[in-house]
């Protein structure tokens, strides 16, 4: 008799995610002790040795709640009991920039990346599910973000692998129950101060009730299609950037406005964003409003003055050339 269907689903997802891994490579799972990451760790413990891979676990202690260190050690103990090795607890200091959710995420990913580099692990598995993907898409919609934001999380992005993006959270919960694992329910996951919690507990249920079941699945499917489109536009924009660039000196970029004018809006604005970042604008501070202001120097040229950009940059149009450089532009 085979494993429980949910157990089979999570194992299959991990096996497919690791299909290209080199034999003998170390694969790590990020585990908080919740149902998603606990099911992920158990699936990795089962699949890895059968694929000739080594497998370990990283548990991040954000130090935001009383007893967090003890819980992280408990998770580490569970991982060791599954036969995973190495197993490490990573204590981090969470800042305040961007709000508590963003700050915790930044600290967590930085710690995971450092550990993966140190342990020479080419892949880190993350337990995000289809429900997480749906929440990400709704948050992007609420912010009025562009196509890239609506494309949600990638199943594969460098070292980060998300095997469960096509599985509902109910599957990971069922897998833990079948394997007699007891997940930890993080109080932050029900704290209404966090936007994602309100989306999970209020917005998605309302949509399911009013529009019918399958909303989360539809949002995740939309994210996949949006990602394909965004990837295609990014490749087009990269090629267009090379055609438009008259010079790229690292701290100064010059683009041909005649070539820029030939491009569709979506591609041209990607080229302008690419140019601003190449000239030194911080990507996180460069907003859509900044890009649109630079775009008007190309599409609605009326002799405007320079446009100020983050990082002390300016964009100015001169004699058919758009120049992005540190202010003041000579």
PDB file of N, CA and C in Angstrom, residues 200-275:
ATOM      1  N   UNK A 200      -5.391  36.760   3.887  1.00  0.00           N
ATOM      2  CA  UNK A 200      -5.607  35.321   4.059  1.00  0.00           C
ATOM      3  C   UNK A 200      -6.911  35.022   4.797  1.00  0.00           C
ATOM      4  N   UNK A 201      -7.180  35.784   5.851  1.00  0.00           N
ATOM      5  CA  UNK A 201      -8.299  35.446   6.737  1.00  0.00           C
ATOM      6  C   UNK A 201      -9.599  36.126   6.352  1.00  0.00           C
ATOM      7  N   UNK A 202      -9.532  37.220   5.586  1.00  0.00           N
ATOM      8  CA  UNK A 202     -10.746  37.960   5.273  1.00  0.00           C
ATOM      9  C   UNK A 202     -11.002  38.114   3.772  1.00  0.00           C
ATOM     10  N   UNK A 203      -9.995  38.588   3.042  1.00  0.00           N
ATOM     11  CA  UNK A 203     -10.224  38.908   1.626  1.00  0.00           C
ATOM     12  C   UNK A 203     -10.457  37.654   0.790  1.00  0.00           C
ATOM     13  N   UNK A 204      -9.563  36.682   0.872  1.00  0.00           N
ATOM     14  CA  UNK A 204      -9.723  35.462   0.074  1.00  0.00           C
ATOM     15  C   UNK A 204     -11.009  34.705   0.408  1.00  0.00           C
ATOM     16  N   UNK A 205     -11.353  34.547   1.693  1.00  0.00           N
ATOM     17  CA  UNK A 205     -12.627  33.876   1.997  1.00  0.00           C
ATOM     18  C   UNK A 205     -13.840  34.588   1.411  1.00  0.00           C
ATOM     19  N   UNK A 206     -13.819  35.932   1.423  1.00  0.00           N
ATOM     20  CA  UNK A 206     -14.938  36.676   0.825  1.00  0.00           C
ATOM     21  C   UNK A 206     -15.011  36.412  -0.676  1.00  0.00           C
ATOM     22  N   UNK A 207     -13.870  36.428  -1.339  1.00  0.00           N
ATOM     23  CA  UNK A 207     -13.847  36.164  -2.777  1.00  0.00           C
ATOM     24  C   UNK A 207     -14.353  34.755  -3.083  1.00  0.00           C
ATOM     25  N   UNK A 208     -13.932  33.774  -2.287  1.00  0.00           N
ATOM     26  CA  UNK A 208     -14.387  32.400  -2.485  1.00  0.00           C
ATOM     27  C   UNK A 208     -15.892  32.300  -2.270  1.00  0.00           C
ATOM     28  N   UNK A 209     -16.390  33.013  -1.273  1.00  0.00           N
ATOM     29  CA  UNK A 209     -17.818  32.944  -0.968  1.00  0.00           C
ATOM     30  C   UNK A 209     -18.662  33.640  -2.040  1.00  0.00           C
ATOM     31  N   UNK A 210     -18.189  34.774  -2.529  1.00  0.00           N
ATOM     32  CA  UNK A 210     -18.991  35.560  -3.468  1.00  0.00           C
ATOM     33  C   UNK A 210     -18.797  35.124  -4.919  1.00  0.00           C
ATOM     34  N   UNK A 211     -17.610  34.646  -5.260  1.00  0.00           N
ATOM     35  CA  UNK A 211     -17.320  34.288  -6.651  1.00  0.00           C
ATOM     36  C   UNK A 211     -17.319  32.782  -6.898  1.00  0.00           C
ATOM     37  N   UNK A 212     -17.316  32.012  -5.811  1.00  0.00           N
ATOM     38  CA  UNK A 212     -17.281  30.566  -5.957  1.00  0.00           C
ATOM     39  C   UNK A 212     -15.900  30.019  -5.667  1.00  0.00           C
ATOM     40  N   UNK A 213     -15.799  28.712  -5.454  1.00  0.00           N
ATOM     41  CA  UNK A 213     -14.509  28.103  -5.131  1.00  0.00           C
ATOM     42  C   UNK A 213     -13.533  28.173  -6.302  1.00  0.00           C
ATOM     43  N   UNK A 214     -12.261  28.087  -5.981  1.00  0.00           N
ATOM     44  CA  UNK A 214     -11.237  28.076  -7.024  1.00  0.00           C
ATOM     45  C   UNK A 214     -10.569  29.403  -7.266  1.00  0.00           C
ATOM     46  N   UNK A 215     -10.867  30.416  -6.431  1.00  0.00           N
ATOM     47  CA  UNK A 215     -10.268  31.739  -6.637  1.00  0.00           C
ATOM     48  C   UNK A 215      -8.753  31.682  -6.453  1.00  0.00           C
ATOM     49  N   UNK A 216      -8.299  31.011  -5.393  1.00  0.00           N
ATOM     50  CA  UNK A 216      -6.856  30.930  -5.150  1.00  0.00           C
ATOM     51  C   UNK A 216      -6.150  30.237  -6.312  1.00  0.00           C
ATOM     52  N   UNK A 217      -6.739  29.166  -6.803  1.00  0.00           N
ATOM     53  CA  UNK A 217      -6.141  28.455  -7.932  1.00  0.00           C
ATOM     54  C   UNK A 217      -6.084  29.349  -9.171  1.00  0.00           C
ATOM     55  N   UNK A 218      -7.169  30.118  -9.413  1.00  0.00           N
ATOM     56  CA  UNK A 218      -7.205  31.007 -10.579  1.00  0.00           C
ATOM     57  C   UNK A 218      -6.163  32.120 -10.461  1.00  0.00           C
ATOM     58  N   UNK A 219      -6.004  32.669  -9.248  1.00  0.00           N
ATOM     59  CA  UNK A 219      -5.011  33.724  -9.050  1.00  0.00           C
ATOM     60  C   UNK A 219      -3.597  33.188  -9.266  1.00  0.00           C
ATOM     61  N   UNK A 220      -3.341  31.979  -8.778  1.00  0.00           N
ATOM     62  CA  UNK A 220      -2.015  31.381  -8.966  1.00  0.00           C
ATOM     63  C   UNK A 220      -1.767  31.096 -10.448  1.00  0.00           C
ATOM     64  N   UNK A 221      -2.808  30.663 -11.154  1.00  0.00           N
ATOM     65  CA  UNK A 221      -2.662  30.414 -12.599  1.00  0.00           C
ATOM     66  C   UNK A 221      -2.394  31.720 -13.339  1.00  0.00           C
ATOM     67  N   UNK A 222      -3.078  32.778 -12.928  1.00  0.00           N
ATOM     68  CA  UNK A 222      -2.842  34.094 -13.521  1.00  0.00           C
ATOM     69  C   UNK A 222      -1.409  34.547 -13.286  1.00  0.00           C
ATOM     70  N   UNK A 223      -0.883  34.268 -12.082  1.00  0.00           N
ATOM     71  CA  UNK A 223       0.503  34.633 -11.774  1.00  0.00           C
ATOM     72  C   UNK A 223       1.457  33.943 -12.736  1.00  0.00           C
ATOM     73  N   UNK A 224       1.196  32.671 -13.033  1.00  0.00           N
ATOM     74  CA  UNK A 224       2.058  31.943 -13.955  1.00  0.00           C
ATOM     75  C   UNK A 224       2.063  32.556 -15.344  1.00  0.00           C
ATOM     76  N   UNK A 225       0.881  32.914 -15.842  1.00  0.00           N
ATOM     77  CA  UNK A 225       0.790  33.528 -17.167  1.00  0.00           C
ATOM     78  C   UNK A 225       1.431  34.906 -17.180  1.00  0.00           C
ATOM     79  N   UNK A 226       1.225  35.668 -16.105  1.00  0.00           N
ATOM     80  CA  UNK A 226       1.832  36.997 -16.019  1.00  0.00           C
ATOM     81  C   UNK A 226       3.349  36.897 -15.995  1.00  0.00           C
ATOM     82  N   UNK A 227       3.873  35.863 -15.325  1.00  0.00           N
ATOM     83  CA  UNK A 227       5.325  35.693 -15.261  1.00  0.00           C
ATOM     84  C   UNK A 227       5.885  35.395 -16.647  1.00  0.00           C
ATOM     85  N   UNK A 228       5.206  34.559 -17.420  1.00  0.00           N
ATOM     86  CA  UNK A 228       5.669  34.259 -18.774  1.00  0.00           C
ATOM     87  C   UNK A 228       5.715  35.534 -19.618  1.00  0.00           C
ATOM     88  N   UNK A 229       4.658  36.351 -19.515  1.00  0.00           N
ATOM     89  CA  UNK A 229       4.622  37.603 -20.278  1.00  0.00           C
ATOM     90  C   UNK A 229       5.712  38.569 -19.815  1.00  0.00           C
ATOM     91  N   UNK A 230       5.876  38.682 -18.492  1.00  0.00           N
ATOM     92  CA  UNK A 230       6.880  39.596 -17.956  1.00  0.00           C
ATOM     93  C   UNK A 230       8.284  39.165 -18.369  1.00  0.00           C
ATOM     94  N   UNK A 231       8.539  37.864 -18.355  1.00  0.00           N
ATOM     95  CA  UNK A 231       9.859  37.367 -18.771  1.00  0.00           C
ATOM     96  C   UNK A 231      10.124  37.701 -20.237  1.00  0.00           C
ATOM     97  N   UNK A 232       9.093  37.532 -21.081  1.00  0.00           N
ATOM     98  CA  UNK A 232       9.259  37.826 -22.508  1.00  0.00           C
ATOM     99  C   UNK A 232       9.523  39.321 -22.722  1.00  0.00           C
ATOM    100  N   UNK A 233       8.781  40.172 -22.011  1.00  0.00           N
ATOM    101  CA  UNK A 233       8.982  41.615 -22.145  1.00  0.00           C
ATOM    102  C   UNK A 233      10.364  42.038 -21.635  1.00  0.00           C
ATOM    103  N   UNK A 234      10.814  41.410 -20.568  1.00  0.00           N
ATOM    104  CA  UNK A 234      12.144  41.737 -20.035  1.00  0.00           C
ATOM    105  C   UNK A 234      13.238  41.371 -21.034  1.00  0.00           C
ATOM    106  N   UNK A 235      13.091  40.218 -21.703  1.00  0.00           N
ATOM    107  CA  UNK A 235      14.088  39.825 -22.705  1.00  0.00           C
ATOM    108  C   UNK A 235      14.082  40.805 -23.876  1.00  0.00           C
ATOM    109  N   UNK A 236      12.903  41.223 -24.296  1.00  0.00           N
ATOM    110  CA  UNK A 236      12.774  42.200 -25.374  1.00  0.00           C
ATOM    111  C   UNK A 236      13.428  43.518 -24.954  1.00  0.00           C
ATOM    112  N   UNK A 237      13.150  43.930 -23.720  1.00  0.00           N
ATOM    113  CA  UNK A 237      13.691  45.197 -23.232  1.00  0.00           C
ATOM    114  C   UNK A 237      15.209  45.161 -23.137  1.00  0.00           C
ATOM    115  N   UNK A 238      15.771  44.025 -22.759  1.00  0.00           N
ATOM    116  CA  UNK A 238      17.225  43.916 -22.664  1.00  0.00           C
ATOM    117  C   UNK A 238      17.862  44.070 -24.039  1.00  0.00           C
ATOM    118  N   UNK A 239      17.236  43.468 -25.051  1.00  0.00           N
ATOM    119  CA  UNK A 239      17.742  43.614 -26.415  1.00  0.00           C
ATOM    120  C   UNK A 239      17.578  45.056 -26.894  1.00  0.00           C
ATOM    121  N   UNK A 240      16.426  45.651 -26.566  1.00  0.00           N
ATOM    122  CA  UNK A 240      16.172  47.037 -26.973  1.00  0.00           C
ATOM    123  C   UNK A 240      17.146  48.001 -26.300  1.00  0.00           C
ATOM    124  N   UNK A 241      17.496  47.723 -25.044  1.00  0.00           N
ATOM    125  CA  UNK A 241      18.447  48.582 -24.334  1.00  0.00           C
ATOM    126  C   UNK A 241      19.774  48.650 -25.084  1.00  0.00           C
ATOM    127  N   UNK A 242      20.230  47.497 -25.545  1.00  0.00           N
ATOM    128  CA  UNK A 242      21.500  47.470 -26.278  1.00  0.00           C
ATOM    129  C   UNK A 242      21.403  48.271 -27.579  1.00  0.00           C
ATOM    130  N   UNK A 243      20.225  48.269 -28.205  1.00  0.00           N
ATOM    131  CA  UNK A 243      20.043  49.034 -29.443  1.00  0.00           C
ATOM    132  C   UNK A 243      19.966  50.535 -29.191  1.00  0.00           C
ATOM    133  N   UNK A 244      19.406  50.902 -28.036  1.00  0.00           N
ATOM    134  CA  UNK A 244      19.196  52.324 -27.738  1.00  0.00           C
ATOM    135  C   UNK A 244      20.405  52.988 -27.086  1.00  0.00           C
ATOM    136  N   UNK A 245      21.229  52.204 -26.397  1.00  0.00           N
ATOM    137  CA  UNK A 245      22.323  52.780 -25.614  1.00  0.00           C
ATOM    138  C   UNK A 245      23.416  53.344 -26.515  1.00  0.00           C
ATOM    139  N   UNK A 246      23.677  54.631 -26.377  1.00  0.00           N
ATOM    140  CA  UNK A 246      24.785  55.268 -27.077  1.00  0.00           C
ATOM    141  C   UNK A 246      26.061  55.170 -26.249  1.00  0.00           C
ATOM    142  N   UNK A 247      25.886  55.131 -24.919  1.00  0.00           N
ATOM    143  CA  UNK A 247      27.022  54.922 -24.016  1.00  0.00           C
ATOM    144  C   UNK A 247      26.489  54.436 -22.688  1.00  0.00           C
ATOM    145  N   UNK A 248      27.281  53.609 -22.024  1.00  0.00           N
ATOM    146  CA  UNK A 248      26.948  53.097 -20.692  1.00  0.00           C
ATOM    147  C   UNK A 248      28.242  53.075 -19.902  1.00  0.00           C
ATOM    148  N   UNK A 249      28.471  54.164 -19.136  1.00  0.00           N
ATOM    149  CA  UNK A 249      29.741  54.364 -18.448  1.00  0.00           C
ATOM    150  C   UNK A 249      29.698  53.899 -16.991  1.00  0.00           C
ATOM    151  N   UNK A 250      28.592  53.261 -16.584  1.00  0.00           N
ATOM    152  CA  UNK A 250      28.484  52.835 -15.190  1.00  0.00           C
ATOM    153  C   UNK A 250      27.794  53.864 -14.326  1.00  0.00           C
ATOM    154  N   UNK A 251      28.213  55.124 -14.378  1.00  0.00           N
ATOM    155  CA  UNK A 251      27.567  56.199 -13.626  1.00  0.00           C
ATOM    156  C   UNK A 251      26.878  57.183 -14.563  1.00  0.00           C
ATOM    157  N   UNK A 252      26.826  56.861 -15.827  1.00  0.00           N
ATOM    158  CA  UNK A 252      26.174  57.717 -16.819  1.00  0.00           C
ATOM    159  C   UNK A 252      25.722  56.852 -17.992  1.00  0.00           C
ATOM    160  N   UNK A 253      24.468  57.021 -18.383  1.00  0.00           N
ATOM    161  CA  UNK A 253      23.917  56.269 -19.510  1.00  0.00           C
ATOM    162  C   UNK A 253      23.287  57.253 -20.486  1.00  0.00           C
ATOM    163  N   UNK A 254      23.575  57.077 -21.763  1.00  0.00           N
ATOM    164  CA  UNK A 254      22.989  57.919 -22.809  1.00  0.00           C
ATOM    165  C   UNK A 254      22.221  57.024 -23.767  1.00  0.00           C
ATOM    166  N   UNK A 255      20.971  57.410 -24.058  1.00  0.00           N
ATOM    167  CA  UNK A 255      20.106  56.623 -24.926  1.00  0.00           C
ATOM    168  C   UNK A 255      19.609  57.469 -26.091  1.00  0.00           C
ATOM    169  N   UNK A 256      19.426  56.843 -27.239  1.00  0.00           N
ATOM    170  CA  UNK A 256      18.889  57.522 -28.409  1.00  0.00           C
ATOM    171  C   UNK A 256      17.377  57.658 -28.269  1.00  0.00           C
ATOM    172  N   UNK A 257      16.880  58.890 -28.268  1.00  0.00           N
ATOM    173  CA  UNK A 257      15.433  59.080 -28.160  1.00  0.00           C
ATOM    174  C   UNK A 257      14.717  58.598 -29.423  1.00  0.00           C
ATOM    175  N   UNK A 258      15.372  58.682 -30.572  1.00  0.00           N
ATOM    176  CA  UNK A 258      14.759  58.199 -31.810  1.00  0.00           C
ATOM    177  C   UNK A 258      14.487  56.700 -31.725  1.00  0.00           C
ATOM    178  N   UNK A 259      15.429  55.935 -31.147  1.00  0.00           N
ATOM    179  CA  UNK A 259      15.227  54.496 -30.985  1.00  0.00           C
ATOM    180  C   UNK A 259      14.194  54.205 -29.903  1.00  0.00           C
ATOM    181  N   UNK A 260      14.210  54.988 -28.839  1.00  0.00           N
ATOM    182  CA  UNK A 260      13.239  54.793 -27.761  1.00  0.00           C
ATOM    183  C   UNK A 260      11.811  55.015 -28.252  1.00  0.00           C
ATOM    184  N   UNK A 261      11.635  56.013 -29.123  1.00  0.00           N
ATOM    185  CA  UNK A 261      10.298  56.332 -29.622  1.00  0.00           C
ATOM    186  C   UNK A 261       9.686  55.209 -30.444  1.00  0.00           C
ATOM    187  N   UNK A 262      10.500  54.322 -30.955  1.00  0.00           N
ATOM    188  CA  UNK A 262      10.001  53.216 -31.775  1.00  0.00           C
ATOM    189  C   UNK A 262       9.409  52.081 -30.940  1.00  0.00           C
ATOM    190  N   UNK A 263       9.691  52.091 -29.657  1.00  0.00           N
ATOM    191  CA  UNK A 263       9.331  50.952 -28.811  1.00  0.00           C
ATOM    192  C   UNK A 263       7.924  51.081 -28.239  1.00  0.00           C
ATOM    193  N   UNK A 264       7.232  49.962 -28.018  1.00  0.00           N
ATOM    194  CA  UNK A 264       5.954  49.990 -27.290  1.00  0.00           C
ATOM    195  C   UNK A 264       6.180  50.504 -25.874  1.00  0.00           C
ATOM    196  N   UNK A 265       5.136  51.075 -25.280  1.00  0.00           N
ATOM    197  CA  UNK A 265       5.259  51.675 -23.949  1.00  0.00           C
ATOM    198  C   UNK A 265       5.877  50.711 -22.940  1.00  0.00           C
ATOM    199  N   UNK A 266       5.358  49.480 -22.888  1.00  0.00           N
ATOM    200  CA  UNK A 266       5.807  48.529 -21.871  1.00  0.00           C
ATOM    201  C   UNK A 266       7.293  48.220 -22.004  1.00  0.00           C
ATOM    202  N   UNK A 267       7.784  48.131 -23.230  1.00  0.00           N
ATOM    203  CA  UNK A 267       9.197  47.830 -23.451  1.00  0.00           C
ATOM    204  C   UNK A 267      10.049  49.057 -23.175  1.00  0.00           C
ATOM    205  N   UNK A 268       9.601  50.225 -23.677  1.00  0.00           N
ATOM    206  CA  UNK A 268      10.389  51.454 -23.493  1.00  0.00           C
ATOM    207  C   UNK A 268      10.575  51.772 -22.005  1.00  0.00           C
ATOM    208  N   UNK A 269       9.531  51.602 -21.220  1.00  0.00           N
ATOM    209  CA  UNK A 269       9.639  51.924 -19.797  1.00  0.00           C
ATOM    210  C   UNK A 269      10.543  50.939 -19.065  1.00  0.00           C
ATOM    211  N   UNK A 270      10.570  49.718 -19.513  1.00  0.00           N
ATOM    212  CA  UNK A 270      11.533  48.763 -18.955  1.00  0.00           C
ATOM    213  C   UNK A 270      12.965  49.179 -19.301  1.00  0.00           C
ATOM    214  N   UNK A 271      13.160  49.667 -20.508  1.00  0.00           N
ATOM    215  CA  UNK A 271      14.485  50.142 -20.920  1.00  0.00           C
ATOM    216  C   UNK A 271      14.899  51.330 -20.056  1.00  0.00           C
ATOM    217  N   UNK A 272      13.973  52.238 -19.804  1.00  0.00           N
ATOM    218  CA  UNK A 272      14.298  53.417 -18.994  1.00  0.00           C
ATOM    219  C   UNK A 272      14.620  53.028 -17.555  1.00  0.00           C
ATOM    220  N   UNK A 273      13.868  52.089 -17.014  1.00  0.00           N
ATOM    221  CA  UNK A 273      14.170  51.618 -15.658  1.00  0.00           C
ATOM    222  C   UNK A 273      15.551  50.960 -15.621  1.00  0.00           C
ATOM    223  N   UNK A 274      15.830  50.146 -16.620  1.00  0.00           N
ATOM    224  CA  UNK A 274      17.128  49.476 -16.731  1.00  0.00           C
ATOM    225  C   UNK A 274      18.260  50.508 -16.801  1.00  0.00           C
ATOM    226  N   UNK A 275      18.042  51.575 -17.561  1.00  0.00           N
ATOM    227  CA  UNK A 275      19.057  52.619 -17.712  1.00  0.00           C
ATOM    228  C   UNK A 275      19.282  53.367 -16.402  1.00  0.00           C
TER     229      UNK A 275
END
